[in-house]
Amino acid sequence: MTNKVVIANFKMNKTIRDTKEYIAELIPLITTSKVVVGICPPFTAIKSAEHKLKATNILLGAQNMHVEDKGAYTGEVSGEMIKEAGASFVILGHSERRSIYKENNILINKKIKKALKLGIKIVLCVGESLAERGQDKTEEVLNVQLSEGLKDVYANEMGNIIIAYEPVWSIGTGKVPTNEQIAQAMQNIKDTIKKLYNAQIANSTIVLYGGSVNENNSKDIASIKGVSGALVGGASLDAKKFAKIISNFS
Ligand code: 13P
């Protein structure tokens, strides 16, 4: 049995000071070793978070990175930069990046390959919009996002990639799919990975659920077949709530 994985995505929340205080509060609240915990603060707080996390098993990630190594990309941050700051993994393909910043599967695929080259692990987010679910296109959307996102990613690199199923309509809305809908999406994701690679890789790939996970619904979500953990936005901003979610996955 692989451990469960629970990751906090702060999005554009928390200053350096907030992040340091949060970590100090969170560390003593984590009482299980059965859950791999990760936090993704904004770029500015990664370095100071690294200092605070030194004596812990908590992993540190970034929420994005640019596809190029360096150059005239005002306002952007490269993979090398997040790695130097202390991030061991990066969230790629988040629906907010896809919708607000128009990132498509081709770009996301390039970023994945760049991260792999730099030795940065990846949480690849996939998920359907409400309209796509309404049109019964969830399976197709997941299939396309995975096959295009993972294009030319080798089987022996898949151990460095976690998939997060985040239905767009569930992010920040308080709306959670039914357990059956989540289980079905998990199955679709595993089936696609099996087609792209093989059954062993499909089995061993960690798939998280993300979208309105909180301290009250996480125990139930943790029990769903195929769910290996959670990617948490809003509820992760409160160390006590996030710690409760972690314990609900243990
Ligand atoms: P919420 O938990 O706020 O719905 O956000 C989920 C998310 O987007 C995590 O990446």
PDB file of C-alpha atoms and ligand atoms in Angstrom:
ATOM      1  CA  MET A   1       0.000   0.000   0.000  1.00  0.00           C
ATOM      2  CA  THR A   2       1.384   3.379  -0.950  1.00  0.00           C
ATOM      3  CA  ASN A   3       0.907   6.181   1.526  1.00  0.00           C
ATOM      4  CA  LYS A   4      -1.806   8.734   0.958  1.00  0.00           C
ATOM      5  CA  VAL A   5      -0.783  12.140  -0.350  1.00  0.00           C
ATOM      6  CA  VAL A   6      -2.410  15.394   0.770  1.00  0.00           C
ATOM      7  CA  ILE A   7      -1.253  18.667  -0.748  1.00  0.00           C
ATOM      8  CA  ALA A   8      -2.108  22.279   0.104  1.00  0.00           C
ATOM      9  CA  ASN A   9      -2.377  24.717  -2.782  1.00  0.00           C
ATOM     10  CA  PHE A  10      -2.347  28.195  -1.254  1.00  0.00           C
ATOM     11  CA  LYS A  11      -2.986  29.843  -4.654  1.00  0.00           C
ATOM     12  CA  MET A  12      -2.361  33.628  -4.335  1.00  0.00           C
ATOM     13  CA  ASN A  13      -2.682  33.605  -0.553  1.00  0.00           C
ATOM     14  CA  LYS A  14      -0.228  34.049   2.325  1.00  0.00           C
ATOM     15  CA  THR A  15       2.784  36.308   2.575  1.00  0.00           C
ATOM     16  CA  ILE A  16       6.190  35.076   3.732  1.00  0.00           C
ATOM     17  CA  ARG A  17       5.239  35.827   7.322  1.00  0.00           C
ATOM     18  CA  ASP A  18       1.826  34.118   6.992  1.00  0.00           C
ATOM     19  CA  THR A  19       3.477  31.035   5.498  1.00  0.00           C
ATOM     20  CA  LYS A  20       6.049  30.801   8.295  1.00  0.00           C
ATOM     21  CA  GLU A  21       3.348  31.139  10.956  1.00  0.00           C
ATOM     22  CA  TYR A  22       1.204  28.570   9.186  1.00  0.00           C
ATOM     23  CA  ILE A  23       4.034  26.015   9.059  1.00  0.00           C
ATOM     24  CA  ALA A  24       4.822  26.560  12.730  1.00  0.00           C
ATOM     25  CA  GLU A  25       1.172  25.905  13.538  1.00  0.00           C
ATOM     26  CA  LEU A  26       0.832  22.924  11.197  1.00  0.00           C
ATOM     27  CA  ILE A  27       3.888  20.883  12.213  1.00  0.00           C
ATOM     28  CA  PRO A  28       2.704  19.875  15.706  1.00  0.00           C
ATOM     29  CA  LEU A  29      -0.817  19.182  14.405  1.00  0.00           C
ATOM     30  CA  ILE A  30       0.383  16.410  12.072  1.00  0.00           C
ATOM     31  CA  THR A  31       0.197  13.249  14.125  1.00  0.00           C
ATOM     32  CA  THR A  32       0.291  10.595  11.391  1.00  0.00           C
ATOM     33  CA  SER A  33       3.201   9.298   9.342  1.00  0.00           C
ATOM     34  CA  LYS A  34       0.841   7.498   6.961  1.00  0.00           C
ATOM     35  CA  VAL A  35       0.181  10.580   4.864  1.00  0.00           C
ATOM     36  CA  VAL A  36       2.711  12.326   2.638  1.00  0.00           C
ATOM     37  CA  VAL A  37       2.031  16.035   3.130  1.00  0.00           C
ATOM     38  CA  GLY A  38       2.971  18.770   0.686  1.00  0.00           C
ATOM     39  CA  ILE A  39       2.435  22.522   0.678  1.00  0.00           C
ATOM     40  CA  CYS A  40       2.571  24.925  -2.253  1.00  0.00           C
ATOM     41  CA  PRO A  41       2.956  28.540  -1.128  1.00  0.00           C
ATOM     42  CA  PRO A  42       3.331  31.441  -3.574  1.00  0.00           C
ATOM     43  CA  PHE A  43       6.795  31.776  -5.201  1.00  0.00           C
ATOM     44  CA  THR A  44       7.858  34.510  -2.784  1.00  0.00           C
ATOM     45  CA  ALA A  45       7.383  32.295   0.285  1.00  0.00           C
ATOM     46  CA  ILE A  46       9.042  29.103  -1.009  1.00  0.00           C
ATOM     47  CA  LYS A  47      12.548  29.868   0.253  1.00  0.00           C
ATOM     48  CA  SER A  48      11.495  30.803   3.761  1.00  0.00           C
ATOM     49  CA  ALA A  49       9.134  27.810   3.878  1.00  0.00           C
ATOM     50  CA  GLU A  50      12.120  25.619   3.019  1.00  0.00           C
ATOM     51  CA  HIS A  51      13.947  26.795   6.152  1.00  0.00           C
ATOM     52  CA  LYS A  52      10.897  26.161   8.309  1.00  0.00           C
ATOM     53  CA  LEU A  53      10.342  22.667   6.867  1.00  0.00           C
ATOM     54  CA  LYS A  54      13.933  21.490   7.150  1.00  0.00           C
ATOM     55  CA  ALA A  55      13.507  19.095  10.065  1.00  0.00           C
ATOM     56  CA  THR A  56      10.176  17.706   8.786  1.00  0.00           C
ATOM     57  CA  ASN A  57       8.945  15.285   6.127  1.00  0.00           C
ATOM     58  CA  ILE A  58       6.614  17.893   4.642  1.00  0.00           C
ATOM     59  CA  LEU A  59       7.287  18.386   0.942  1.00  0.00           C
ATOM     60  CA  LEU A  60       7.511  21.788  -0.647  1.00  0.00           C
ATOM     61  CA  GLY A  61       6.093  22.590  -4.067  1.00  0.00           C
ATOM     62  CA  ALA A  62       5.487  25.500  -6.418  1.00  0.00           C
ATOM     63  CA  GLN A  63       2.167  26.313  -8.071  1.00  0.00           C
ATOM     64  CA  ASN A  64       3.575  26.877 -11.547  1.00  0.00           C
ATOM     65  CA  MET A  65       6.787  27.391 -13.528  1.00  0.00           C
ATOM     66  CA  HIS A  66       7.667  28.829 -16.912  1.00  0.00           C
ATOM     67  CA  VAL A  67       8.482  26.478 -19.756  1.00  0.00           C
ATOM     68  CA  GLU A  68      11.745  28.197 -20.747  1.00  0.00           C
ATOM     69  CA  ASP A  69      15.007  28.149 -18.774  1.00  0.00           C
ATOM     70  CA  LYS A  70      15.587  31.911 -18.915  1.00  0.00           C
ATOM     71  CA  GLY A  71      15.048  34.964 -21.056  1.00  0.00           C
ATOM     72  CA  ALA A  72      12.854  37.977 -21.674  1.00  0.00           C
ATOM     73  CA  TYR A  73       9.687  36.759 -19.953  1.00  0.00           C
ATOM     74  CA  THR A  74       8.818  39.613 -17.622  1.00  0.00           C
ATOM     75  CA  GLY A  75       7.157  38.426 -14.455  1.00  0.00           C
ATOM     76  CA  GLU A  76       7.850  34.734 -14.967  1.00  0.00           C
ATOM     77  CA  VAL A  77       9.762  32.186 -12.864  1.00  0.00           C
ATOM     78  CA  SER A  78      11.695  29.199 -14.259  1.00  0.00           C
ATOM     79  CA  GLY A  79      11.920  25.599 -13.092  1.00  0.00           C
ATOM     80  CA  GLU A  80      15.547  26.096 -12.069  1.00  0.00           C
ATOM     81  CA  MET A  81      14.457  29.060  -9.925  1.00  0.00           C
ATOM     82  CA  ILE A  82      11.720  27.187  -8.040  1.00  0.00           C
ATOM     83  CA  LYS A  83      14.112  24.287  -7.531  1.00  0.00           C
ATOM     84  CA  GLU A  84      16.809  26.569  -6.160  1.00  0.00           C
ATOM     85  CA  ALA A  85      14.249  28.127  -3.820  1.00  0.00           C
ATOM     86  CA  GLY A  86      13.517  24.666  -2.413  1.00  0.00           C
ATOM     87  CA  ALA A  87      10.552  23.256  -4.357  1.00  0.00           C
ATOM     88  CA  SER A  88      10.801  19.531  -5.095  1.00  0.00           C
ATOM     89  CA  PHE A  89       7.573  19.450  -7.078  1.00  0.00           C
ATOM     90  CA  VAL A  90       5.327  21.720  -9.111  1.00  0.00           C
ATOM     91  CA  ILE A  91       1.601  21.856  -9.840  1.00  0.00           C
ATOM     92  CA  LEU A  92       1.023  21.975 -13.608  1.00  0.00           C
ATOM     93  CA  GLY A  93      -2.165  22.204 -15.647  1.00  0.00           C
ATOM     94  CA  HIS A  94      -4.261  23.676 -12.852  1.00  0.00           C
ATOM     95  CA  SER A  95      -7.641  24.748 -14.214  1.00  0.00           C
ATOM     96  CA  GLU A  96      -6.977  28.347 -13.126  1.00  0.00           C
ATOM     97  CA  ARG A  97      -3.832  28.338 -15.294  1.00  0.00           C
ATOM     98  CA  ARG A  98      -5.763  26.718 -18.131  1.00  0.00           C
ATOM     99  CA  SER A  99      -8.706  29.126 -18.010  1.00  0.00           C
ATOM    100  CA  ILE A 100      -7.251  32.456 -16.816  1.00  0.00           C
ATOM    101  CA  TYR A 101      -3.825  32.176 -18.453  1.00  0.00           C
ATOM    102  CA  LYS A 102      -4.940  30.139 -21.475  1.00  0.00           C
ATOM    103  CA  GLU A 103      -2.471  27.313 -20.911  1.00  0.00           C
ATOM    104  CA  ASN A 104      -3.217  24.441 -23.269  1.00  0.00           C
ATOM    105  CA  ASN A 105      -2.194  20.785 -23.245  1.00  0.00           C
ATOM    106  CA  ILE A 106       0.729  21.431 -25.599  1.00  0.00           C
ATOM    107  CA  LEU A 107       2.259  24.011 -23.260  1.00  0.00           C
ATOM    108  CA  ILE A 108       1.502  21.903 -20.184  1.00  0.00           C
ATOM    109  CA  ASN A 109       3.224  18.941 -21.858  1.00  0.00           C
ATOM    110  CA  LYS A 110       6.319  21.080 -22.542  1.00  0.00           C
ATOM    111  CA  LYS A 111       6.372  22.216 -18.917  1.00  0.00           C
ATOM    112  CA  ILE A 112       6.083  18.607 -17.721  1.00  0.00           C
ATOM    113  CA  LYS A 113       9.042  17.586 -19.840  1.00  0.00           C
ATOM    114  CA  LYS A 114      11.068  20.554 -18.627  1.00  0.00           C
ATOM    115  CA  ALA A 115      10.277  19.744 -14.984  1.00  0.00           C
ATOM    116  CA  LEU A 116      11.256  16.093 -15.491  1.00  0.00           C
ATOM    117  CA  LYS A 117      14.533  17.201 -17.060  1.00  0.00           C
ATOM    118  CA  LEU A 118      15.238  19.371 -14.015  1.00  0.00           C
ATOM    119  CA  GLY A 119      14.358  16.596 -11.551  1.00  0.00           C
ATOM    120  CA  ILE A 120      11.233  18.365 -10.318  1.00  0.00           C
ATOM    121  CA  LYS A 121       8.249  16.110  -9.577  1.00  0.00           C
ATOM    122  CA  ILE A 122       4.846  17.042 -10.991  1.00  0.00           C
ATOM    123  CA  VAL A 123       1.227  17.187  -9.900  1.00  0.00           C
ATOM    124  CA  LEU A 124      -0.689  17.261 -13.185  1.00  0.00           C
ATOM    125  CA  CYS A 125      -4.239  18.592 -12.807  1.00  0.00           C
ATOM    126  CA  VAL A 126      -7.023  17.415 -15.089  1.00  0.00           C
ATOM    127  CA  GLY A 127     -10.778  17.867 -14.953  1.00  0.00           C
ATOM    128  CA  GLU A 128     -13.915  18.743 -16.855  1.00  0.00           C
ATOM    129  CA  SER A 129     -15.981  21.935 -16.815  1.00  0.00           C
ATOM    130  CA  LEU A 130     -19.651  21.918 -15.858  1.00  0.00           C
ATOM    131  CA  ALA A 131     -20.666  22.243 -19.517  1.00  0.00           C
ATOM    132  CA  GLU A 132     -18.460  19.293 -20.454  1.00  0.00           C
ATOM    133  CA  ARG A 133     -19.958  17.164 -17.704  1.00  0.00           C
ATOM    134  CA  GLY A 134     -23.437  18.235 -18.859  1.00  0.00           C
ATOM    135  CA  GLN A 135     -22.579  17.034 -22.343  1.00  0.00           C
ATOM    136  CA  ASP A 136     -21.313  13.714 -20.967  1.00  0.00           C
ATOM    137  CA  LYS A 137     -17.778  14.554 -22.096  1.00  0.00           C
ATOM    138  CA  THR A 138     -15.911  13.956 -18.820  1.00  0.00           C
ATOM    139  CA  GLU A 139     -14.207  10.774 -19.965  1.00  0.00           C
ATOM    140  CA  GLU A 140     -13.187  12.332 -23.275  1.00  0.00           C
ATOM    141  CA  VAL A 141     -11.806  15.479 -21.596  1.00  0.00           C
ATOM    142  CA  LEU A 142      -9.736  13.453 -19.111  1.00  0.00           C
ATOM    143  CA  ASN A 143      -8.499  11.261 -21.927  1.00  0.00           C
ATOM    144  CA  VAL A 144      -7.357  14.209 -24.061  1.00  0.00           C
ATOM    145  CA  GLN A 145      -5.801  16.143 -21.147  1.00  0.00           C
ATOM    146  CA  LEU A 146      -3.833  13.058 -20.092  1.00  0.00           C
ATOM    147  CA  SER A 147      -2.747  11.812 -23.503  1.00  0.00           C
ATOM    148  CA  GLU A 148      -1.710  15.267 -24.722  1.00  0.00           C
ATOM    149  CA  GLY A 149      -0.267  16.313 -21.357  1.00  0.00           C
ATOM    150  CA  LEU A 150       1.806  13.141 -21.050  1.00  0.00           C
ATOM    151  CA  LYS A 151       2.879  12.992 -24.700  1.00  0.00           C
ATOM    152  CA  ASP A 152       6.440  11.648 -24.991  1.00  0.00           C
ATOM    153  CA  VAL A 153       6.699  11.159 -21.239  1.00  0.00           C
ATOM    154  CA  TYR A 154       8.453   7.810 -20.799  1.00  0.00           C
ATOM    155  CA  ALA A 155       7.120   4.972 -18.672  1.00  0.00           C
ATOM    156  CA  ASN A 156      10.129   5.188 -16.367  1.00  0.00           C
ATOM    157  CA  GLU A 157       9.316   8.860 -15.670  1.00  0.00           C
ATOM    158  CA  MET A 158       5.732   8.223 -14.547  1.00  0.00           C
ATOM    159  CA  GLY A 159       6.849   7.599 -10.961  1.00  0.00           C
ATOM    160  CA  ASN A 160       7.590  11.330 -10.825  1.00  0.00           C
ATOM    161  CA  ILE A 161       4.078  12.349 -11.793  1.00  0.00           C
ATOM    162  CA  ILE A 162       0.959  12.496  -9.625  1.00  0.00           C
ATOM    163  CA  ILE A 163      -2.405  13.134 -11.277  1.00  0.00           C
ATOM    164  CA  ALA A 164      -4.980  15.359  -9.580  1.00  0.00           C
ATOM    165  CA  TYR A 165      -8.583  15.036 -10.727  1.00  0.00           C
ATOM    166  CA  GLU A 166     -10.097  18.490 -10.196  1.00  0.00           C
ATOM    167  CA  PRO A 167     -13.509  18.998 -11.777  1.00  0.00           C
ATOM    168  CA  VAL A 168     -13.531  22.713 -12.643  1.00  0.00           C
ATOM    169  CA  TRP A 169     -17.098  23.148 -11.362  1.00  0.00           C
ATOM    170  CA  SER A 170     -16.093  21.885  -7.942  1.00  0.00           C
ATOM    171  CA  ILE A 171     -13.118  24.198  -7.368  1.00  0.00           C
ATOM    172  CA  GLY A 172     -13.922  26.817  -4.741  1.00  0.00           C
ATOM    173  CA  THR A 173     -17.670  26.259  -5.117  1.00  0.00           C
ATOM    174  CA  GLY A 174     -18.489  23.915  -2.248  1.00  0.00           C
ATOM    175  CA  LYS A 175     -19.968  21.551  -4.843  1.00  0.00           C
ATOM    176  CA  VAL A 176     -18.482  18.067  -4.667  1.00  0.00           C
ATOM    177  CA  PRO A 177     -19.232  15.334  -7.203  1.00  0.00           C
ATOM    178  CA  THR A 178     -20.972  12.227  -5.897  1.00  0.00           C
ATOM    179  CA  ASN A 179     -18.738   9.410  -4.703  1.00  0.00           C
ATOM    180  CA  GLU A 180     -19.763   7.471  -7.806  1.00  0.00           C
ATOM    181  CA  GLN A 181     -18.761  10.350 -10.089  1.00  0.00           C
ATOM    182  CA  ILE A 182     -15.367  10.604  -8.400  1.00  0.00           C
ATOM    183  CA  ALA A 183     -14.831   6.828  -8.518  1.00  0.00           C
ATOM    184  CA  GLN A 184     -15.771   6.819 -12.209  1.00  0.00           C
ATOM    185  CA  ALA A 185     -13.303   9.623 -12.991  1.00  0.00           C
ATOM    186  CA  MET A 186     -10.566   7.788 -11.082  1.00  0.00           C
ATOM    187  CA  GLN A 187     -11.311   4.695 -13.157  1.00  0.00           C
ATOM    188  CA  ASN A 188     -11.242   6.712 -16.395  1.00  0.00           C
ATOM    189  CA  ILE A 189      -7.860   8.166 -15.441  1.00  0.00           C
ATOM    190  CA  LYS A 190      -6.432   4.726 -14.577  1.00  0.00           C
ATOM    191  CA  ASP A 191      -7.830   3.286 -17.834  1.00  0.00           C
ATOM    192  CA  THR A 192      -6.211   6.051 -19.878  1.00  0.00           C
ATOM    193  CA  ILE A 193      -2.854   5.591 -18.152  1.00  0.00           C
ATOM    194  CA  LYS A 194      -3.117   1.864 -18.774  1.00  0.00           C
ATOM    195  CA  LYS A 195      -3.709   2.543 -22.475  1.00  0.00           C
ATOM    196  CA  LEU A 196      -0.833   5.046 -22.639  1.00  0.00           C
ATOM    197  CA  TYR A 197       1.571   2.852 -20.609  1.00  0.00           C
ATOM    198  CA  ASN A 198       0.576  -0.407 -18.938  1.00  0.00           C
ATOM    199  CA  ALA A 199      -1.478  -1.859 -16.091  1.00  0.00           C
ATOM    200  CA  GLN A 200       1.374  -1.746 -13.611  1.00  0.00           C
ATOM    201  CA  ILE A 201       1.937   1.983 -14.147  1.00  0.00           C
ATOM    202  CA  ALA A 202      -1.821   2.615 -14.043  1.00  0.00           C
ATOM    203  CA  ASN A 203      -1.955   0.824 -10.678  1.00  0.00           C
ATOM    204  CA  SER A 204       1.005   2.578  -9.172  1.00  0.00           C
ATOM    205  CA  THR A 205       0.162   6.119 -10.330  1.00  0.00           C
ATOM    206  CA  ILE A 206      -1.123   8.218  -7.453  1.00  0.00           C
ATOM    207  CA  VAL A 207      -4.368  10.003  -8.304  1.00  0.00           C
ATOM    208  CA  LEU A 208      -5.652  12.751  -6.019  1.00  0.00           C
ATOM    209  CA  TYR A 209      -9.073  14.338  -5.843  1.00  0.00           C
ATOM    210  CA  GLY A 210      -9.326  18.134  -5.665  1.00  0.00           C
ATOM    211  CA  GLY A 211     -12.337  20.450  -5.474  1.00  0.00           C
ATOM    212  CA  SER A 212     -13.994  21.768  -2.294  1.00  0.00           C
ATOM    213  CA  VAL A 213     -12.272  19.219  -0.063  1.00  0.00           C
ATOM    214  CA  ASN A 214     -12.700  20.252   3.564  1.00  0.00           C
ATOM    215  CA  GLU A 215     -12.380  18.958   7.114  1.00  0.00           C
ATOM    216  CA  ASN A 216     -15.946  17.600   7.039  1.00  0.00           C
ATOM    217  CA  ASN A 217     -16.101  15.781   3.698  1.00  0.00           C
ATOM    218  CA  SER A 218     -12.528  14.469   3.524  1.00  0.00           C
ATOM    219  CA  LYS A 219     -13.113  11.238   5.438  1.00  0.00           C
ATOM    220  CA  ASP A 220     -15.825  10.259   2.990  1.00  0.00           C
ATOM    221  CA  ILE A 221     -13.733  11.279  -0.035  1.00  0.00           C
ATOM    222  CA  ALA A 222     -10.764   9.293   1.340  1.00  0.00           C
ATOM    223  CA  SER A 223     -12.895   6.143   1.269  1.00  0.00           C
ATOM    224  CA  ILE A 224     -13.628   6.351  -2.472  1.00  0.00           C
ATOM    225  CA  LYS A 225     -12.040   3.643  -4.575  1.00  0.00           C
ATOM    226  CA  GLY A 226      -9.047   4.955  -6.515  1.00  0.00           C
ATOM    227  CA  VAL A 227      -8.580   8.138  -4.467  1.00  0.00           C
ATOM    228  CA  SER A 228      -5.013   8.242  -3.136  1.00  0.00           C
ATOM    229  CA  GLY A 229      -5.234  11.652  -1.533  1.00  0.00           C
ATOM    230  CA  ALA A 230      -6.309  15.242  -2.037  1.00  0.00           C
ATOM    231  CA  LEU A 231      -5.237  18.556  -3.504  1.00  0.00           C
ATOM    232  CA  VAL A 232      -6.774  21.178  -1.259  1.00  0.00           C
ATOM    233  CA  GLY A 233      -7.285  24.886  -1.951  1.00  0.00           C
ATOM    234  CA  GLY A 234      -9.470  26.988   0.354  1.00  0.00           C
ATOM    235  CA  ALA A 235      -9.569  24.653   3.357  1.00  0.00           C
ATOM    236  CA  SER A 236      -5.785  24.239   3.295  1.00  0.00           C
ATOM    237  CA  LEU A 237      -5.296  27.904   4.238  1.00  0.00           C
ATOM    238  CA  ASP A 238      -6.277  27.133   7.834  1.00  0.00           C
ATOM    239  CA  ALA A 239      -3.624  24.911   9.451  1.00  0.00           C
ATOM    240  CA  LYS A 240      -6.168  23.301  11.797  1.00  0.00           C
ATOM    241  CA  LYS A 241      -8.558  22.418   8.959  1.00  0.00           C
ATOM    242  CA  PHE A 242      -5.703  21.159   6.795  1.00  0.00           C
ATOM    243  CA  ALA A 243      -4.382  19.005   9.658  1.00  0.00           C
ATOM    244  CA  LYS A 244      -7.864  17.517  10.092  1.00  0.00           C
ATOM    245  CA  ILE A 245      -7.983  16.688   6.380  1.00  0.00           C
ATOM    246  CA  ILE A 246      -4.560  15.024   6.662  1.00  0.00           C
ATOM    247  CA  SER A 247      -5.740  12.942   9.600  1.00  0.00           C
ATOM    248  CA  ASN A 248      -8.918  11.986   7.705  1.00  0.00           C
ATOM    249  CA  PHE A 249      -6.729  10.502   4.974  1.00  0.00           C
ATOM    250  CA  SER A 250      -4.569   8.475   7.369  1.00  0.00           C
TER     251      SER A 250
HETATM  252  P1  13P B   1     -10.682  24.389  -3.396  1.00  0.00           P
HETATM  253  O1  13P B   1     -10.262  23.321  -2.405  1.00  0.00           O
HETATM  254  O2  13P B   1     -10.675  25.752  -2.848  1.00  0.00           O
HETATM  255  O3  13P B   1     -11.974  24.002  -4.068  1.00  0.00           O
HETATM  256  O4  13P B   1      -9.567  24.390  -4.543  1.00  0.00           O
HETATM  257  C1  13P B   1      -9.173  23.204  -5.107  1.00  0.00           C
HETATM  258  C2  13P B   1      -7.983  23.457  -5.942  1.00  0.00           C
HETATM  259  O5  13P B   1      -8.044  24.123  -6.951  1.00  0.00           O
HETATM  260  C3  13P B   1      -6.707  22.890  -5.483  1.00  0.00           C
HETATM  261  O6  13P B   1      -5.733  22.983  -6.475  1.00  0.00           O
END
